[in-house]
Tab-separated table of C-alpha atoms in Angstrom:
chain	number	residue	atom	x	y	z
V	304	MET	CA	-9.759	56.327	66.821
V	305	SER	CA	-9.954	58.459	63.707
V	306	SER	CA	-11.415	56.905	60.558
V	307	PHE	CA	-8.978	59.034	58.536
V	308	THR	CA	-5.713	58.024	60.233
V	309	LYS	CA	-6.413	54.392	61.102
V	310	THR	CA	-7.629	51.618	58.842
V	311	PRO	CA	-9.661	53.395	56.111
V	312	LEU	CA	-12.737	51.371	56.987
V	313	ALA	CA	-15.151	53.819	55.285
V	314	TRP	CA	-13.292	53.585	51.972
V	315	LYS	CA	-12.921	49.826	52.211
V	316	ASN	CA	-16.639	49.446	52.936
V	317	LEU	CA	-17.387	51.377	49.747
V	318	THR	CA	-14.881	49.623	47.498
V	319	HIS	CA	-15.077	46.012	48.657
V	320	ASP	CA	-17.976	45.443	46.242
V	321	TRP	CA	-17.135	47.282	43.004
V	322	ARG	CA	-20.398	46.312	41.369
V	323	ARG	CA	-22.393	47.981	44.114
V	324	LEU	CA	-20.092	50.992	44.059
V	325	ILE	CA	-20.564	51.445	40.303
V	326	VAL	CA	-24.336	51.332	40.711
V	327	ALA	CA	-24.090	53.883	43.532
V	328	VAL	CA	-21.836	56.189	41.500
V	329	ALA	CA	-24.212	55.982	38.530
V	330	GLY	CA	-27.174	56.853	40.741
V	331	ILE	CA	-25.471	59.772	42.480
V	332	GLY	CA	-24.022	60.942	39.167
V	333	PHE	CA	-27.540	61.017	37.738
V	334	ALA	CA	-28.723	63.095	40.695
V	335	VAL	CA	-25.756	65.459	40.176
V	336	LEU	CA	-26.588	65.720	36.471
V	337	LEU	CA	-30.204	66.495	37.330
V	338	MET	CA	-29.197	69.254	39.750
V	339	PHE	CA	-26.643	70.711	37.304
V	340	THR	CA	-29.300	70.754	34.584
V	341	GLN	CA	-31.719	72.679	36.785
V	342	VAL	CA	-29.022	75.080	38.036
V	343	GLY	CA	-27.724	75.580	34.501
V	344	PHE	CA	-31.115	76.380	33.011
V	345	GLN	CA	-32.008	78.675	35.900
V	346	ASN	CA	-28.742	80.594	35.565
V	347	ALA	CA	-29.143	80.631	31.773
V	348	LEU	CA	-32.587	82.109	32.239
V	349	PHE	CA	-31.251	84.959	34.342
V	350	ASP	CA	-28.005	85.529	32.403
V	351	SER	CA	-29.724	85.423	29.019
V	352	GLN	CA	-32.419	87.859	30.115
V	353	VAL	CA	-29.876	90.464	31.277
V	354	LYS	CA	-27.308	89.865	28.515
V	355	MET	CA	-28.661	92.794	26.551
V	356	ILE	CA	-28.347	95.087	29.581
V	357	ASP	CA	-24.765	93.894	30.059
V	358	ASP	CA	-23.968	94.640	26.419
V	359	LEU	CA	-25.139	98.260	26.627
V	360	GLN	CA	-22.796	101.075	27.636
V	361	GLY	CA	-25.191	103.045	29.850
V	362	ASP	CA	-24.818	103.883	33.540
V	363	ILE	CA	-28.477	104.817	34.027
V	364	PHE	CA	-31.540	103.565	32.151
V	365	LEU	CA	-34.904	105.143	31.507
V	366	VAL	CA	-37.657	102.539	31.374
V	367	SER	CA	-41.379	102.929	30.849
V	368	ARG	CA	-43.219	102.549	34.144
V	369	ALA	CA	-45.434	99.931	32.450
V	370	LYS	CA	-42.449	97.878	31.246
V	371	TYR	CA	-42.316	94.965	33.692
V	372	THR	CA	-39.641	93.077	31.718
V	373	LEU	CA	-37.361	93.783	28.757
V	374	ALA	CA	-39.602	91.692	26.515
V	375	ALA	CA	-42.651	93.885	27.234
V	376	GLU	CA	-43.146	96.389	24.435
V	377	LYS	CA	-43.990	99.395	26.598
V	378	ARG	CA	-42.570	102.652	25.285
V	379	PHE	CA	-42.287	106.310	26.171
V	380	ALA	CA	-41.730	109.592	24.399
V	381	LEU	CA	-38.313	110.508	22.998
V	382	GLU	CA	-38.620	113.929	24.645
V	383	LEU	CA	-37.985	112.318	28.048
V	384	VAL	CA	-34.570	111.135	26.832
V	385	ASN	CA	-33.830	114.687	25.688
V	386	GLN	CA	-34.872	116.047	29.090
V	387	ALA	CA	-32.584	113.570	30.862
V	388	ARG	CA	-29.694	114.842	28.728
V	389	SER	CA	-30.056	118.274	30.323
V	390	ALA	CA	-29.579	116.972	33.876
V	391	SER	CA	-26.441	117.923	35.810
V	392	GLY	CA	-23.769	115.212	35.650
V	393	VAL	CA	-25.080	113.656	32.449
V	394	SER	CA	-22.609	113.367	29.563
V	395	GLY	CA	-25.099	111.886	27.098
V	396	ALA	CA	-28.543	110.314	26.776
V	397	TYR	CA	-29.537	108.128	23.849
V	398	PRO	CA	-32.616	106.215	22.672
V	399	LEU	CA	-32.732	102.510	21.902
V	400	TYR	CA	-35.500	100.943	19.850
V	401	THR	CA	-36.632	97.317	19.888
V	402	GLU	CA	-39.420	95.518	18.073
V	403	LEU	CA	-40.735	91.966	18.256
V	404	THR	CA	-44.449	92.002	17.446
V	405	LEU	CA	-43.994	93.387	13.935
V	406	SER	CA	-40.568	91.862	13.353
V	407	ARG	CA	-40.855	88.711	11.233
V	408	LEU	CA	-37.809	87.435	9.376
V	409	LYS	CA	-37.955	85.026	6.474
V	410	SER	CA	-35.140	83.533	4.442
V	411	PHE	CA	-35.677	82.522	0.826
V	412	ASP	CA	-32.543	80.399	0.754
V	413	ARG	CA	-32.846	76.783	-0.383
V	414	GLY	CA	-33.945	74.518	2.461
V	415	ALA	CA	-35.101	77.403	4.671
V	416	PRO	CA	-38.522	77.220	6.399
V	417	SER	CA	-41.406	78.468	4.293
V	418	LYS	CA	-42.731	80.835	6.956
V	419	ALA	CA	-41.428	83.946	8.675
V	420	PHE	CA	-40.425	83.752	12.350
V	421	PRO	CA	-40.431	86.459	15.029
V	422	ILE	CA	-37.033	87.938	15.817
V	423	ARG	CA	-36.081	90.910	17.993
V	424	SER	CA	-35.000	93.893	15.924
V	425	ILE	CA	-32.791	96.448	17.681
V	426	GLY	CA	-32.443	99.928	16.235
V	427	PHE	CA	-30.014	102.616	17.339
V	428	ARG	CA	-28.471	105.822	16.049
V	429	LEU	CA	-25.139	104.788	14.629
V	430	ASP	CA	-23.251	107.799	16.030
V	431	ASP	CA	-24.433	107.121	19.583
V	432	PRO	CA	-22.235	105.087	21.969
V	433	ILE	CA	-24.745	102.339	22.651
V	434	PHE	CA	-23.044	98.940	22.578
V	435	ASN	CA	-19.981	97.565	24.323
V	436	SER	CA	-19.563	94.993	21.554
V	437	GLU	CA	-16.531	95.690	19.353
V	438	ARG	CA	-18.084	93.343	16.823
V	439	ILE	CA	-21.042	95.689	16.370
V	440	ASN	CA	-19.045	98.909	16.625
V	441	SER	CA	-16.614	97.769	13.917
V	442	GLN	CA	-19.457	97.295	11.421
V	443	LEU	CA	-21.248	100.628	11.785
V	444	GLU	CA	-20.316	101.785	8.270
V	445	GLN	CA	-21.977	98.722	6.708
V	446	LEU	CA	-25.117	99.460	8.725
V	447	ARG	CA	-25.455	102.890	7.087
V	448	LEU	CA	-26.563	101.173	3.848
V	449	PRO	CA	-30.290	100.908	3.126
V	450	HIS	CA	-31.848	97.534	4.112
V	451	ALA	CA	-28.682	96.600	6.015
V	452	ALA	CA	-28.699	94.665	9.295
V	453	LEU	CA	-26.513	92.424	11.435
V	454	ILE	CA	-27.825	89.063	12.558
V	455	ASP	CA	-27.057	87.418	15.876
V	456	VAL	CA	-24.913	84.324	15.282
V	457	ARG	CA	-26.653	82.603	18.183
V	458	SER	CA	-30.140	83.022	16.755
V	459	LYS	CA	-32.163	79.818	16.663
V	460	ARG	CA	-30.818	77.891	13.678
V	461	ASP	CA	-34.048	76.041	12.928
V	462	ASN	CA	-35.886	79.315	12.359
V	463	PHE	CA	-33.031	81.395	10.939
V	464	PRO	CA	-30.680	79.122	8.954
V	465	PHE	CA	-28.415	81.904	7.702
V	466	PRO	CA	-24.776	81.113	6.762
V	467	THR	CA	-23.283	83.206	9.578
V	468	GLU	CA	-19.832	81.671	9.122
V	469	SER	CA	-19.170	83.839	6.059
V	470	ASP	CA	-20.190	87.483	5.577
V	471	ALA	CA	-19.909	87.074	1.800
V	472	GLU	CA	-22.287	84.102	1.752
V	473	LEU	CA	-24.542	85.818	4.265
V	474	ALA	CA	-24.968	88.885	2.056
V	475	LYS	CA	-26.109	86.693	-0.848
V	476	VAL	CA	-29.101	85.294	1.033
V	477	GLN	CA	-32.411	86.744	-0.061
V	478	ALA	CA	-34.521	87.571	2.967
V	479	GLU	CA	-37.407	89.715	4.112
V	480	LEU	CA	-38.082	91.486	7.371
V	481	ALA	CA	-41.676	92.606	7.899
V	482	ASP	CA	-42.327	91.785	4.211
V	483	ARG	CA	-39.533	94.077	3.040
V	484	LYS	CA	-36.155	93.204	1.612
V	485	ILE	CA	-33.306	93.005	4.091
V	486	VAL	CA	-29.585	92.366	3.549
V	487	MET	CA	-27.423	90.796	6.245
V	488	VAL	CA	-24.111	92.629	6.100
V	489	GLY	CA	-22.511	90.956	9.102
V	490	THR	CA	-23.013	89.259	12.425
V	491	PHE	CA	-22.827	89.931	16.129
V	492	ASP	CA	-23.130	87.890	19.305
V	493	LEU	CA	-25.948	88.506	21.767
V	494	GLY	CA	-27.810	85.218	22.281
V	495	THR	CA	-31.356	84.072	22.705
V	496	ASP	CA	-33.457	84.160	25.841
V	497	PHE	CA	-36.805	82.778	26.906
V	498	ALA	CA	-38.674	85.500	24.999
V	499	HIS	CA	-36.510	85.940	21.887
V	500	ASP	CA	-35.253	83.318	19.417
V	501	GLY	CA	-32.822	85.691	17.735
V	502	ASN	CA	-31.747	89.285	17.186
V	503	LEU	CA	-31.115	91.786	14.424
V	504	ALA	CA	-29.227	95.071	14.827
V	505	MET	CA	-29.720	97.978	12.426
V	506	SER	CA	-29.606	101.740	12.120
V	507	ALA	CA	-32.470	103.801	13.501
V	508	GLU	CA	-33.280	104.946	9.944
V	509	ASN	CA	-33.670	101.383	8.679
V	510	PHE	CA	-35.574	100.475	11.841
V	511	ALA	CA	-38.089	103.260	11.154
V	512	ALA	CA	-38.481	102.095	7.552
V	513	TYR	CA	-39.294	98.529	8.594
V	514	PHE	CA	-41.648	99.404	11.430
V	515	PRO	CA	-43.592	102.580	10.596
V	516	GLN	CA	-46.620	101.135	12.442
V	517	ARG	CA	-44.970	101.674	15.845
V	518	VAL	CA	-46.998	104.875	16.101
V	519	GLN	CA	-50.357	105.551	14.516
V	520	PHE	CA	-49.281	108.933	13.230
V	521	GLY	CA	-45.936	110.648	12.891
V	522	ASP	CA	-42.341	109.560	13.335
V	523	PRO	CA	-41.918	105.896	14.447
V	524	LEU	CA	-38.733	106.964	16.239
V	525	SER	CA	-40.644	109.409	18.436
V	526	VAL	CA	-41.266	106.595	20.931
V	527	VAL	CA	-38.372	104.666	22.440
V	528	ASP	CA	-38.026	101.395	24.327
V	529	LEU	CA	-35.055	102.300	26.496
V	530	GLY	CA	-33.237	105.491	27.371
V	531	ILE	CA	-29.504	105.032	27.916
V	532	VAL	CA	-27.746	107.667	30.026
V	533	HIS	CA	-24.000	108.165	30.478
V	534	VAL	CA	-22.714	110.061	33.501
V	535	ASP	CA	-19.575	112.205	33.767
V	536	ASP	CA	-18.448	110.783	37.091
V	537	LYS	CA	-19.436	107.163	37.712
V	538	THR	CA	-18.960	107.616	41.459
V	539	ARG	CA	-21.939	110.007	41.351
V	540	THR	CA	-24.249	107.633	39.450
V	541	GLU	CA	-26.765	107.367	42.309
V	542	GLU	CA	-26.842	111.153	42.729
V	543	VAL	CA	-27.353	111.716	38.987
V	544	ARG	CA	-30.073	109.069	38.934
V	545	ASP	CA	-31.948	110.966	41.681
V	546	THR	CA	-31.518	114.243	39.773
V	547	ILE	CA	-32.965	112.744	36.571
V	548	ASP	CA	-35.787	111.167	38.545
V	549	GLN	CA	-36.757	114.602	39.879
V	550	ILE	CA	-36.686	116.161	36.403
V	551	LEU	CA	-38.758	113.525	34.582
V	552	ASP	CA	-42.418	112.808	35.169
V	553	ASP	CA	-43.798	109.453	36.296
V	554	ARG	CA	-44.097	107.959	32.805
V	555	VAL	CA	-40.662	106.431	33.291
V	556	VAL	CA	-38.632	104.918	36.103
V	557	VAL	CA	-34.953	105.810	36.370
V	558	LEU	CA	-32.679	102.901	37.239
V	559	THR	CA	-28.989	102.330	37.672
V	560	ARG	CA	-27.495	99.362	35.817
V	561	ALA	CA	-27.573	97.208	38.971
V	562	GLN	CA	-31.181	98.139	39.689
V	563	PHE	CA	-32.193	97.384	36.123
V	564	ARG	CA	-30.543	93.939	36.250
V	565	ASP	CA	-32.087	93.147	39.631
V	566	GLN	CA	-35.520	94.195	38.409
V	567	GLU	CA	-35.278	91.959	35.342
V	568	ILE	CA	-33.997	88.934	37.269
V	569	GLY	CA	-36.556	89.508	40.013
V	570	PHE	CA	-39.393	89.449	37.498
V	571	TRP	CA	-38.407	86.062	36.060
V	572	ASP	CA	-37.549	84.617	39.464
V	573	ASN	CA	-40.576	85.801	41.418
V	574	SER	CA	-43.331	86.647	38.964
V	575	THR	CA	-43.214	83.646	36.658
V	576	PRO	CA	-43.500	79.900	37.410
V	577	ILE	CA	-40.175	79.278	35.673
V	578	GLY	CA	-38.032	80.051	38.720
V	579	ILE	CA	-40.254	77.839	40.903
V	580	ILE	CA	-40.016	74.968	38.393
V	581	PHE	CA	-36.218	75.029	38.363
V	582	THR	CA	-36.089	75.187	42.165
V	583	ALA	CA	-38.439	72.196	42.316
V	584	GLY	CA	-36.157	70.356	39.879
V	585	LYS	CA	-33.171	70.888	42.162
V	586	ILE	CA	-35.143	69.594	45.146
V	587	ILE	CA	-36.235	66.508	43.189
V	588	GLY	CA	-32.636	65.807	42.170
V	589	PHE	CA	-31.564	66.190	45.790
V	590	ILE	CA	-34.254	63.758	46.992
V	591	VAL	CA	-33.421	61.218	44.277
V	592	GLY	CA	-29.780	61.331	45.311
V	593	MET	CA	-30.675	60.958	48.991
V	594	VAL	CA	-32.761	57.863	48.283
V	595	ILE	CA	-29.938	56.274	46.271
V	596	CYS	CA	-27.315	57.113	48.898
V	597	TYR	CA	-29.540	55.857	51.675
V	598	GLN	CA	-30.027	52.515	49.924
V	599	VAL	CA	-26.293	52.106	49.332
V	600	ILE	CA	-25.225	52.915	52.888
V	601	TYR	CA	-28.125	51.082	54.487
V	602	SER	CA	-27.309	47.914	52.507
V	603	ASP	CA	-23.667	48.240	53.479
V	604	ILE	CA	-24.564	48.492	57.161
V	605	ALA	CA	-26.951	45.525	56.905
V	606	ASP	CA	-24.311	43.380	55.187
V	607	HIS	CA	-21.724	44.155	57.852
V	608	MET	CA	-23.950	44.194	60.898
V	609	HIS	CA	-22.088	41.355	62.578
V	610	GLU	CA	-18.763	43.097	62.123
V	611	PHE	CA	-20.182	46.353	63.437
V	612	ALA	CA	-21.708	44.479	66.378
V	613	THR	CA	-18.304	43.085	67.191
V	614	LEU	CA	-16.851	46.571	67.182
V	615	LYS	CA	-19.646	47.765	69.458
V	616	ALA	CA	-18.964	44.880	71.826
V	617	MET	CA	-15.283	45.845	71.831
V	618	GLY	CA	-16.234	49.292	73.090
V	619	TYR	CA	-16.300	51.425	69.979
V	620	THR	CA	-18.496	54.425	70.683
V	621	THR	CA	-21.489	55.905	68.908
V	622	GLY	CA	-19.295	58.822	67.881
V	623	TYR	CA	-16.955	56.439	66.064
V	624	PHE	CA	-19.779	54.964	64.011
V	625	LEU	CA	-21.187	58.406	63.212
V	626	ARG	CA	-17.770	59.570	61.980
V	627	LEU	CA	-17.428	56.366	59.974
V	628	ILE	CA	-20.752	56.838	58.182
V	629	VAL	CA	-20.170	60.573	57.633
V	630	THR	CA	-16.800	59.749	56.079
V	631	GLU	CA	-18.385	57.092	53.895
V	632	GLY	CA	-21.019	59.594	52.750
V	633	PHE	CA	-18.278	62.153	52.081
V	634	PHE	CA	-16.328	59.717	49.881
V	635	LEU	CA	-19.510	58.660	48.122
V	636	SER	CA	-20.407	62.273	47.324
V	637	PHE	CA	-17.073	62.911	45.604
V	638	VAL	CA	-16.904	59.693	43.588
V	639	GLY	CA	-20.495	60.336	42.431
V	640	PHE	CA	-19.965	64.034	41.780
V	641	ILE	CA	-17.052	63.642	39.358
V	642	PRO	CA	-18.816	61.645	36.583
V	643	GLY	CA	-21.972	63.735	37.028
V	644	PHE	CA	-19.898	66.906	36.612
V	645	ILE	CA	-18.110	65.616	33.493
V	646	VAL	CA	-21.365	64.607	31.790
V	647	SER	CA	-22.922	67.954	32.757
V	648	VAL	CA	-20.078	69.899	31.098
V	649	GLY	CA	-20.741	68.048	27.840
V	650	LEU	CA	-24.488	68.535	28.164
V	651	TYR	CA	-24.056	72.292	28.782
V	652	ALA	CA	-21.954	72.628	25.618
V	653	LEU	CA	-24.466	70.650	23.569
V	654	LEU	CA	-27.491	72.612	24.812
V	655	ALA	CA	-25.754	76.006	24.536
V	656	ASN	CA	-24.855	75.255	20.924
V	657	SER	CA	-28.336	74.073	19.992
V	658	THR	CA	-30.402	76.688	21.886
V	659	GLY	CA	-28.165	79.786	21.968
V	660	LEU	CA	-28.766	80.132	25.731
V	661	LEU	CA	-25.968	81.208	28.065
V	662	LEU	CA	-25.401	77.826	29.704
V	663	ARG	CA	-22.132	78.312	31.578
V	664	MET	CA	-20.418	76.100	34.133
V	665	THR	CA	-19.470	78.774	36.660
V	666	PRO	CA	-17.497	78.288	39.905
V	667	TYR	CA	-20.636	79.268	41.796
V	668	SER	CA	-22.685	76.548	40.052
V	669	ILE	CA	-20.009	73.928	40.723
V	670	THR	CA	-19.748	74.892	44.393
V	671	GLN	CA	-23.525	74.979	44.790
V	672	VAL	CA	-24.059	71.476	43.376
V	673	LEU	CA	-21.016	70.040	45.181
V	674	VAL	CA	-22.277	71.324	48.540
V	675	LEU	CA	-25.740	69.901	47.800
V	676	THR	CA	-24.176	66.547	46.860
V	677	ILE	CA	-22.114	66.377	50.061
V	678	ALA	CA	-25.155	67.318	52.150
V	679	MET	CA	-27.237	64.751	50.272
V	680	CYS	CA	-24.816	61.884	50.899
V	681	ILE	CA	-24.005	62.750	54.512
V	682	GLY	CA	-27.673	63.352	55.320
V	683	SER	CA	-28.751	60.003	53.903
V	684	GLY	CA	-25.858	58.311	55.735
V	685	LEU	CA	-27.006	59.752	59.061
V	686	LEU	CA	-30.495	58.437	58.388
V	687	ALA	CA	-29.174	54.968	57.559
V	688	VAL	CA	-26.898	54.748	60.607
V	689	ARG	CA	-29.890	54.684	62.966
V	690	LYS	CA	-30.213	50.953	62.297
V	691	LEU	CA	-26.641	50.378	63.471
V	692	LEU	CA	-26.908	52.578	66.553
V	693	ALA	CA	-30.121	50.864	67.650
V	694	ALA	CA	-28.677	47.355	67.289
V	695	ASP	CA	-27.826	45.368	70.437
V	696	PRO	CA	-24.646	43.235	69.972
V	697	ALA	CA	-26.086	40.543	72.229
V	698	ASN	CA	-28.963	39.960	69.816
V	699	LEU	CA	-26.714	39.550	66.802
V	700	PHE	CA	-24.739	36.505	67.932
């Protein structure tokens, strides 16, 4: 007898007591919300950390050998970028400058915090093809002005309360970067990450004027944070990478875009406790859900033990009861998943808006949590059914 085609006993067992079902749905929904929160923050961690790499046009990247993550301010000589430009298959090689230690932004607008806050400043030569962002590329002429910069609209609002909704209002705000006047001439969209609360983009000339201390002597643009290489034929990217690697000395590592992303994600996943914490959060959510499911199904079995005993006495097999409980767990997982998913969507939007992190409800995240929820409910059901299978009908009457 199939529990799907005959009397829907599993569904009726769940819905005969709506009060209990609501409590069960609330509990499973909470577990789903907990798992979505952990998955969302973990994905946001990885996506936010590599967002800058994704926004750059390069095929190959030159990175200081000492630079273990994008946030580490480890630099190398500009001459290495120039050497990479001479390699066969390279159509262009360009420097990118970033600064966080010396970069402190302060607004003098009414109601703004009284102190300056660290913000990542990004400098680039305006004639170089650096960014994919049309929003940045369409404002290059404004960036040629002295003291001009673009501010990331997703910078942390508490620290940088600039009126990013209007360029005209934005330009009126009096502000200082590294104790020097700065004028916001527009905005762009990059986002925060776990190391940066905001971003500024500016010309290399303005960057050098704000941060002359990058080198003790000489040109502050003589050291770069990233080298961005374009190749003529993208199908030969690996070959060109090997060629550049042979030309340059061991002060830098030469990485394709995929390698650079993997290296950055691998650092945050394996070399920091953050990845472990989020994984532990998912496990805790899973266990909480299992306990709730187990209590619901176990109570249902206990309440209907006499009816189940009758079925056993009538000859219903162990396989029938296993299918019944698995079906009940399957139904329970879906009715609990839906409210948990809906609340999670709202929570993602709220947190993304308030933190600037890339909290996105992706198909992969939905599938991952749904599979965990189904496994959680079915697993707890199989644990609870042991009481039924061990029962002797003769002892129940």
